[in-house]
Amino acid sequence: MNVLVIGALLGALTTTPAGEPSWGPCDGEERPSDLRCSSVEVPLDWDAPRGRTITLKVARLPATGRRVGTVFSVPGGPGGSGIDDLTYYRGSFAALRERFDVVSFEPRNATTYGRLPQRCFATGPWLAKPDTPDAYARQAARVRASAQECRRVDPVFFDHLDSASVARDIEAVRAALGEERLSFLATSYGGVPAIAYARLFPARVRAMYLDGAVNQLRDAASEARDRSGTYESQFLRFLAWCEKARDVCGDGMGARWRKLVAAADRRPLPVEGERVTYSGFDLQVAAMPHLVGPGPAPEYPRWRQLAQAIRQAEGGDAGGFAAYVRAGVGSLKPPSFVGMNATQCPDGLRFAGYAEYRSVRAIGARTHLAGAELWHRLGCAGWPTPVTNPARALPEGLPPFLGAGTWTDYADTADLVRRVPGSGTVRFDGPGHGLYLTGDACTIAYANAYLTDLRLPPPGTTCRPAP
């Protein structure tokens, strides 16, 4: 559930006949004056390179010193715009730009691309945790119907939003730039097309920094084990804080939470003034983002908000959770966004069927947020298009990677980079997501040392939140 910044569209500039981008000013008053924009034309279907094409908008923050190469910033989401990243997080790249151009693009699956209606990226079905094969099938039918409604707008485009297609687009940008190799800075879901690029074009990778990356290479069971453990650790931190903040939480928050969830699963809680109810699963899914910060230690503002929402729900009104969700995504309950799933589902982040779902569901069944780790894959049940970018092992010969992650995403990222011999990690001992873009100076320093000189930090390197 990522809140996506929908930025102003950039001007579509033509490429030169030789294919090299012709850089010019970017449309939009919010764009920095030193951000330069262009475009690259690519096949819609890379298996049919002489067929229909699409035009991708590309942006560059030029090097400010002695330039030695290009760092390609891969946006997250899926659905995020890398051009927005270069606009709104420009300051994070200041030191890196002393040696590199920083380039990004508006990928084919960006909410700003404009081929699909905005509603496809802003809405989707509300999910439940089905208890029977029939309930699973009914929910899958709802997911399929919601996806088909968006797919009908442009079926061929909808069917080519997988991360391998995005990776091939990046290779087209590299070729247009005339760069022999690229260095990568991939954030969140941007890790999936970045890993696809490393698999498809290993000789073109100079360096790969993965920041809170989604790990497509894990199977559903191992993913659930790590995520349920991560979410449980987060909730236990919240409970430890509650022991010191009883004026906010009251007594016995852990036991009260379990009782609240169980009761809501039997009889869903209403949201006062709205025609919607919250099951225990809904509460667990909505609670999870409260646990990731941001804010200064040892109290995180969202913990206080979560405690207040729980107390309100104990009084019979789930409105505290609904208000938080609506403020973030414009819906009274977390929707399974069709636009995001148009990439995640072809990337294989889905259950094989009800049997696998039930097996994976048992893994985190005893945790405080039981089921939250199932949510994304449930949104792909019944998906109308096949898996076109399945997980595959990385080839030999890649340079060592660097990964960084917070309480929430370190485990996924560390597992991913350790698949490449000699790689290293930075653990951020705090909440949040996307350390480089959000400006953590400690993590940025290690990332820049790696991207500039290929120097990895020593094992066990840890960064902590600034005071």
XYZ file of C-alpha atoms in Angstrom:
467
model
C 0.000 0.000 0.000
C 2.128 2.836 -1.249
C 0.911 6.390 -1.459
C 2.007 7.575 -4.891
C 2.826 11.177 -5.746
C 1.048 12.073 -8.954
C 3.200 14.749 -10.504
C 2.688 17.022 -13.461
C 3.368 15.469 -16.818
C 6.636 16.285 -18.501
C 6.908 17.696 -21.976
C 7.482 14.997 -24.577
C 10.702 15.910 -26.371
C 11.854 14.044 -29.421
C 15.009 12.000 -29.671
C 17.640 12.745 -32.273
C 17.761 10.558 -35.394
C 20.799 8.781 -33.933
C 18.746 7.873 -30.872
C 20.620 10.047 -28.397
C 18.290 12.027 -26.132
C 17.863 15.699 -26.934
C 17.687 17.305 -23.506
C 15.529 20.328 -22.777
C 13.569 21.959 -19.954
C 10.958 19.867 -18.142
C 7.337 20.910 -18.080
C 5.937 21.833 -14.676
C 6.673 24.736 -12.367
C 7.771 22.340 -9.634
C 10.638 20.936 -11.717
C 14.149 22.116 -10.721
C 15.825 24.358 -13.271
C 18.778 21.959 -13.611
C 16.551 18.937 -14.315
C 16.634 18.203 -18.040
C 14.073 16.098 -19.891
C 13.842 14.070 -23.070
C 12.156 10.890 -24.321
C 12.980 7.462 -25.695
C 10.746 5.379 -27.939
C 10.527 1.648 -27.144
C 8.473 -1.335 -28.339
C 5.311 -1.960 -26.348
C 5.948 -5.700 -26.702
C 9.650 -6.494 -26.633
C 8.907 -9.831 -28.314
C 7.539 -7.867 -31.276
C 10.130 -5.080 -31.626
C 8.775 -3.871 -34.983
C 5.231 -3.493 -33.679
C 3.518 -0.805 -31.670
C 5.746 1.586 -29.739
C 5.392 3.784 -26.671
C 7.302 6.912 -25.702
C 8.952 7.055 -22.282
C 9.803 10.357 -20.635
C 13.344 10.497 -19.269
C 15.003 13.031 -16.956
C 18.576 13.788 -15.931
C 20.209 15.683 -13.098
C 23.584 16.438 -14.710
C 26.858 15.877 -12.906
C 28.158 18.964 -11.153
C 31.825 17.893 -11.093
C 34.102 15.551 -13.028
C 31.632 13.137 -14.522
C 32.571 9.434 -14.574
C 29.268 7.802 -15.481
C 25.521 7.527 -14.937
C 23.509 6.297 -11.974
C 20.040 5.155 -12.975
C 17.438 5.637 -10.238
C 14.655 3.043 -10.489
C 11.411 4.250 -8.848
C 9.218 2.153 -6.574
C 5.492 1.574 -6.394
C 4.988 -0.108 -8.751
C 3.563 3.020 -10.286
C 5.999 5.630 -9.035
C 7.618 8.202 -11.308
C 11.392 8.441 -11.238
C 11.078 11.970 -12.612
C 9.111 12.916 -9.527
C 11.858 11.296 -7.415
C 14.489 13.506 -9.062
C 12.218 16.509 -8.501
C 11.160 16.081 -4.892
C 14.248 14.305 -3.503
C 16.826 16.219 -5.547
C 18.833 17.136 -2.448
C 19.586 13.490 -1.666
C 21.618 13.233 -4.880
C 23.795 16.313 -4.313
C 27.029 14.527 -3.319
C 26.519 11.731 -5.864
C 26.220 14.298 -8.649
C 29.775 15.431 -8.073
C 30.765 12.352 -10.103
C 27.635 11.113 -11.871
C 24.691 12.115 -13.960
C 21.567 10.827 -12.200
C 18.966 9.622 -14.682
C 15.483 8.251 -14.207
C 12.271 7.925 -16.155
C 8.542 7.659 -16.070
C 8.206 3.891 -16.512
C 5.453 2.308 -18.566
C 3.673 1.293 -15.332
C 3.759 4.787 -13.767
C 0.495 6.306 -12.607
C 1.476 9.419 -14.544
C 1.986 7.601 -17.835
C -1.627 8.168 -18.837
C -2.508 5.063 -20.882
C -4.873 3.736 -18.178
C -7.476 5.791 -16.305
C -6.351 7.194 -12.961
C -9.026 5.133 -11.203
C -7.068 1.996 -12.125
C -4.178 3.235 -9.970
C -6.310 4.799 -7.220
C -8.842 2.023 -6.606
C -9.282 -1.724 -6.479
C -11.222 -4.394 -4.579
C -11.222 -4.635 -0.797
C -9.738 -7.973 0.218
C -10.749 -10.481 2.861
C -8.894 -13.467 4.321
C -10.983 -16.323 2.876
C -11.609 -19.380 5.040
C -12.950 -21.779 2.388
C -12.202 -22.643 -1.246
C -15.546 -21.120 -2.269
C -14.764 -17.846 -0.487
C -11.326 -17.781 -2.132
C -12.896 -18.345 -5.554
C -15.507 -15.612 -5.021
C -12.847 -13.108 -4.048
C -10.711 -14.158 -7.025
C -13.704 -13.507 -9.291
C -14.055 -9.983 -7.856
C -10.337 -9.343 -8.390
C -10.592 -10.587 -11.957
C -13.637 -8.446 -12.737
C -11.924 -5.333 -11.356
C -8.799 -6.028 -13.417
C -10.782 -6.735 -16.578
C -12.530 -3.380 -16.280
C -9.162 -1.618 -16.577
C -7.722 -4.100 -19.070
C -10.515 -3.397 -21.559
C -9.232 0.174 -21.973
C -6.071 -1.097 -23.710
C -5.531 -4.868 -23.427
C -2.150 -4.967 -25.177
C -0.732 -2.211 -22.994
C -2.212 -3.757 -19.833
C -0.596 -7.101 -20.698
C 2.933 -5.651 -20.914
C 3.448 -3.918 -17.569
C 5.696 -6.596 -16.028
C 9.085 -5.687 -14.582
C 11.076 -7.494 -17.282
C 9.525 -5.142 -19.847
C 10.530 -2.208 -17.626
C 14.075 -3.620 -17.424
C 14.276 -3.801 -21.215
C 13.075 -0.202 -21.348
C 15.970 0.766 -19.071
C 18.354 -0.991 -21.441
C 16.944 1.090 -24.300
C 17.615 4.241 -22.266
C 21.169 3.054 -21.583
C 21.760 2.503 -25.285
C 20.324 5.937 -26.101
C 22.631 7.528 -23.529
C 25.619 5.779 -25.075
C 26.754 4.420 -21.707
C 28.758 1.190 -21.653
C 27.448 0.301 -18.187
C 25.029 1.726 -15.637
C 25.121 1.973 -11.865
C 21.751 1.478 -10.197
C 19.936 3.006 -7.258
C 16.674 1.054 -6.882
C 14.072 1.846 -4.250
C 11.299 -0.429 -2.938
C 9.525 -2.168 -5.841
C 12.155 -0.676 -8.119
C 14.286 -3.572 -6.948
C 12.233 -5.970 -9.081
C 12.979 -4.364 -12.495
C 16.548 -3.719 -11.295
C 17.036 -7.418 -10.558
C 15.388 -8.287 -13.883
C 17.920 -5.976 -15.576
C 20.803 -7.694 -13.780
C 19.506 -11.064 -14.976
C 18.913 -9.957 -18.575
C 21.926 -7.662 -19.039
C 24.562 -8.632 -16.440
C 27.471 -7.218 -18.447
C 25.827 -3.772 -18.359
C 25.755 -3.551 -14.537
C 28.596 -1.627 -12.910
C 27.017 -1.378 -9.440
C 23.640 -2.157 -7.869
C 22.394 -0.412 -4.714
C 19.033 -1.753 -3.497
C 17.146 0.316 -0.916
C 14.279 -1.412 0.887
C 13.844 -3.603 -2.174
C 10.943 -5.939 -2.820
C 12.376 -9.439 -3.123
C 10.695 -11.220 -6.024
C 13.093 -14.170 -5.798
C 11.555 -15.561 -2.623
C 8.758 -18.105 -2.785
C 5.506 -17.340 -1.023
C 6.325 -19.412 2.063
C 9.773 -17.937 2.738
C 8.420 -14.454 2.057
C 5.638 -15.028 4.588
C 8.053 -16.318 7.223
C 10.206 -13.219 7.022
C 7.386 -10.706 6.660
C 5.293 -12.143 9.469
C 8.402 -12.095 11.662
C 9.154 -8.516 10.659
C 5.597 -7.363 11.325
C 5.575 -9.159 14.658
C 8.808 -7.456 15.710
C 7.290 -4.132 14.756
C 4.177 -4.780 16.797
C 6.223 -5.888 19.797
C 8.120 -2.584 19.636
C 4.767 -0.814 19.681
C 3.672 -2.853 22.712
C 6.936 -2.057 24.527
C 6.310 1.633 23.901
C 2.752 1.221 25.188
C 4.114 -0.063 28.493
C 5.742 3.348 28.917
C 2.845 5.339 27.460
C -0.106 3.989 29.397
C -1.763 7.379 29.354
C -2.169 6.842 25.601
C -2.510 3.058 25.371
C -4.025 1.965 28.655
C -3.028 -1.364 30.226
C -2.547 -4.748 28.573
C -2.520 -3.573 24.973
C -1.319 -6.909 23.539
C -4.152 -8.955 25.028
C -6.696 -6.266 24.206
C -5.560 -6.179 20.575
C -5.958 -9.940 20.170
C -9.414 -9.772 21.751
C -10.415 -6.886 19.459
C -9.256 -8.698 16.308
C -11.007 -11.930 17.253
C -14.247 -10.099 18.043
C -14.135 -8.135 14.785
C -13.633 -11.348 12.815
C -16.830 -12.689 14.382
C -18.777 -9.445 14.028
C -17.111 -6.718 11.916
C -16.937 -3.257 13.428
C -18.826 -0.379 11.787
C -17.297 2.955 10.850
C -19.547 5.639 12.278
C -21.379 7.529 9.560
C -20.172 5.216 6.752
C -21.535 2.096 5.119
C -18.448 -0.008 5.725
C -17.251 -2.443 8.376
C -13.842 -3.659 9.554
C -13.083 -7.324 10.157
C -10.165 -8.381 12.322
C -8.151 -8.900 9.126
C -9.018 -5.359 8.020
C -7.741 -4.034 11.360
C -4.495 -5.978 11.004
C -3.839 -4.775 7.461
C -4.683 -1.166 8.340
C -2.505 -1.275 11.479
C 0.657 -2.364 9.699
C 1.580 1.019 8.116
C 1.186 2.663 11.551
C 4.172 0.658 12.719
C 6.796 1.870 10.249
C 7.229 5.486 11.333
C 8.525 7.969 10.412
C 9.477 10.041 13.419
C 12.151 10.504 16.069
C 12.904 7.647 18.474
C 11.770 6.481 20.918
C 8.165 7.545 20.184
C 6.865 7.407 16.646
C 3.830 9.588 15.890
C 1.985 6.754 14.187
C 2.224 4.607 17.325
C 0.222 7.188 19.219
C -2.259 7.330 16.324
C -2.552 3.523 16.314
C -3.176 3.391 20.046
C -5.945 5.970 19.727
C -7.514 4.073 16.809
C -7.501 0.855 18.860
C -9.201 2.503 21.813
C -11.834 3.955 19.495
C -12.405 0.518 17.963
C -12.790 -1.024 21.412
C -15.695 1.382 21.807
C -17.327 -0.113 18.708
C -16.155 2.320 15.998
C -13.362 1.499 13.504
C -13.342 5.122 12.364
C -9.791 5.767 13.586
C -8.454 3.133 11.211
C -10.708 4.271 8.372
C -9.629 7.903 8.764
C -5.961 6.946 8.631
C -6.429 4.790 5.537
C -8.563 7.400 3.765
C -5.987 10.113 4.427
C -3.345 7.965 2.755
C -5.116 6.344 -0.182
C -8.560 7.966 -0.427
C -10.469 4.808 0.488
C -12.197 3.780 3.706
C -10.344 0.438 3.634
C -7.051 -0.499 1.946
C -7.813 -1.310 -1.713
C -5.800 -3.787 -3.739
C -4.757 -1.313 -6.416
C -5.384 -2.643 -9.919
C -2.615 -0.536 -11.429
C 0.009 -1.862 -9.003
C -1.182 -5.429 -9.470
C -0.873 -5.098 -13.242
C 2.873 -5.301 -12.573
C 3.040 -7.428 -9.412
C 0.825 -10.243 -10.704
C 2.727 -10.789 -14.008
C 5.897 -10.714 -11.880
C 4.627 -13.847 -10.157
C 3.795 -12.385 -6.727
C 0.678 -14.543 -6.455
C -0.515 -17.776 -4.892
C -0.716 -20.890 -7.050
C -4.188 -21.501 -5.618
C -6.178 -22.024 -2.454
C -3.965 -24.862 -1.174
C -0.803 -22.761 -1.288
C -2.647 -19.830 0.255
C -3.787 -21.972 3.219
C -0.299 -23.393 3.678
C 1.274 -19.940 3.712
C -1.483 -18.539 5.914
C -0.544 -21.018 8.658
C 2.986 -19.610 8.892
C 2.063 -16.367 10.637
C -1.189 -17.519 12.203
C -0.085 -16.860 15.796
C 1.264 -13.355 15.283
C -0.448 -10.102 16.225
C -0.862 -9.101 12.565
C -1.688 -12.586 11.262
C -2.561 -12.377 7.579
C -1.074 -8.975 6.757
C 1.757 -10.746 4.931
C -0.835 -12.403 2.642
C -2.440 -9.204 1.461
C -0.464 -8.379 -1.694
C -0.565 -11.913 -3.102
C -4.305 -12.207 -2.408
C -4.762 -9.271 -4.774
C -3.485 -11.460 -7.621
C -5.883 -14.371 -7.101
C -7.970 -14.655 -10.251
C -5.746 -12.268 -12.206
C -6.697 -12.339 -15.913
C -3.158 -12.383 -17.355
C -0.383 -14.982 -16.906
C 2.955 -14.700 -15.146
C 5.306 -13.285 -17.787
C 8.262 -12.381 -15.534
C 8.702 -15.349 -13.177
C 11.440 -15.389 -10.560
C 14.702 -16.742 -11.964
C 18.156 -17.146 -10.462
C 20.710 -14.426 -11.094
C 23.636 -15.254 -13.386
C 27.232 -15.593 -12.260
C 29.689 -12.777 -12.795
C 27.687 -9.879 -11.411
C 29.581 -7.286 -9.334
C 28.882 -7.289 -5.586
C 25.665 -5.487 -4.655
C 24.885 -3.217 -1.711
C 21.548 -3.378 0.079
C 20.069 -1.217 2.818
C 16.871 -1.519 4.790
C 14.908 -0.482 7.863
C 13.111 -2.496 10.523
C 10.453 -3.122 7.897
C 12.417 -4.128 4.814
C 15.978 -5.103 5.786
C 15.310 -8.857 5.768
C 13.944 -8.847 2.222
C 16.769 -6.685 0.905
C 19.533 -8.595 2.681
C 18.282 -11.930 1.345
C 18.261 -10.472 -2.148
C 21.788 -9.027 -2.220
C 23.335 -12.069 -0.530
C 22.474 -14.046 -3.649
C 25.382 -12.204 -5.314
C 28.776 -13.250 -3.858
C 30.715 -10.562 -2.041
C 27.742 -8.251 -1.501
C 27.188 -6.110 1.579
C 24.385 -4.526 3.585
C 23.576 -1.556 5.770
C 20.996 -2.110 8.487
C 19.010 0.966 9.556
C 17.950 0.525 13.181
C 14.695 2.419 12.874
C 11.421 2.714 10.977
C 10.707 4.060 7.532
C 11.142 3.007 3.920
C 13.390 4.327 1.152
C 16.410 5.613 3.054
C 18.266 7.309 0.196
C 15.321 9.280 -1.138
C 14.160 10.324 2.310
C 17.586 11.735 3.078
C 19.193 9.546 5.754
C 22.725 10.958 5.743
C 24.366 7.840 7.180
C 22.900 5.467 4.606
C 23.512 7.909 1.750
C 27.207 8.152 2.698
C 27.657 4.368 2.513
C 25.657 4.155 -0.721
C 27.688 6.939 -2.323
C 30.986 5.336 -1.310
C 29.836 2.158 -2.990
C 28.417 3.789 -6.115
C 31.462 6.017 -6.554
C 34.376 3.748 -5.628
C 32.691 0.310 -5.394
C 33.685 0.330 -1.727
C 31.391 -1.820 0.440
C 30.871 -1.173 4.158
C 32.237 -3.701 6.667
C 29.937 -6.541 7.809
C 27.473 -5.515 10.492
C 27.320 -1.870 9.437
C 24.379 -0.137 11.089
C 22.882 3.322 10.768
C 20.544 4.861 13.331
C 17.924 7.598 13.154
C 19.265 11.106 13.544
C 18.287 12.772 16.849
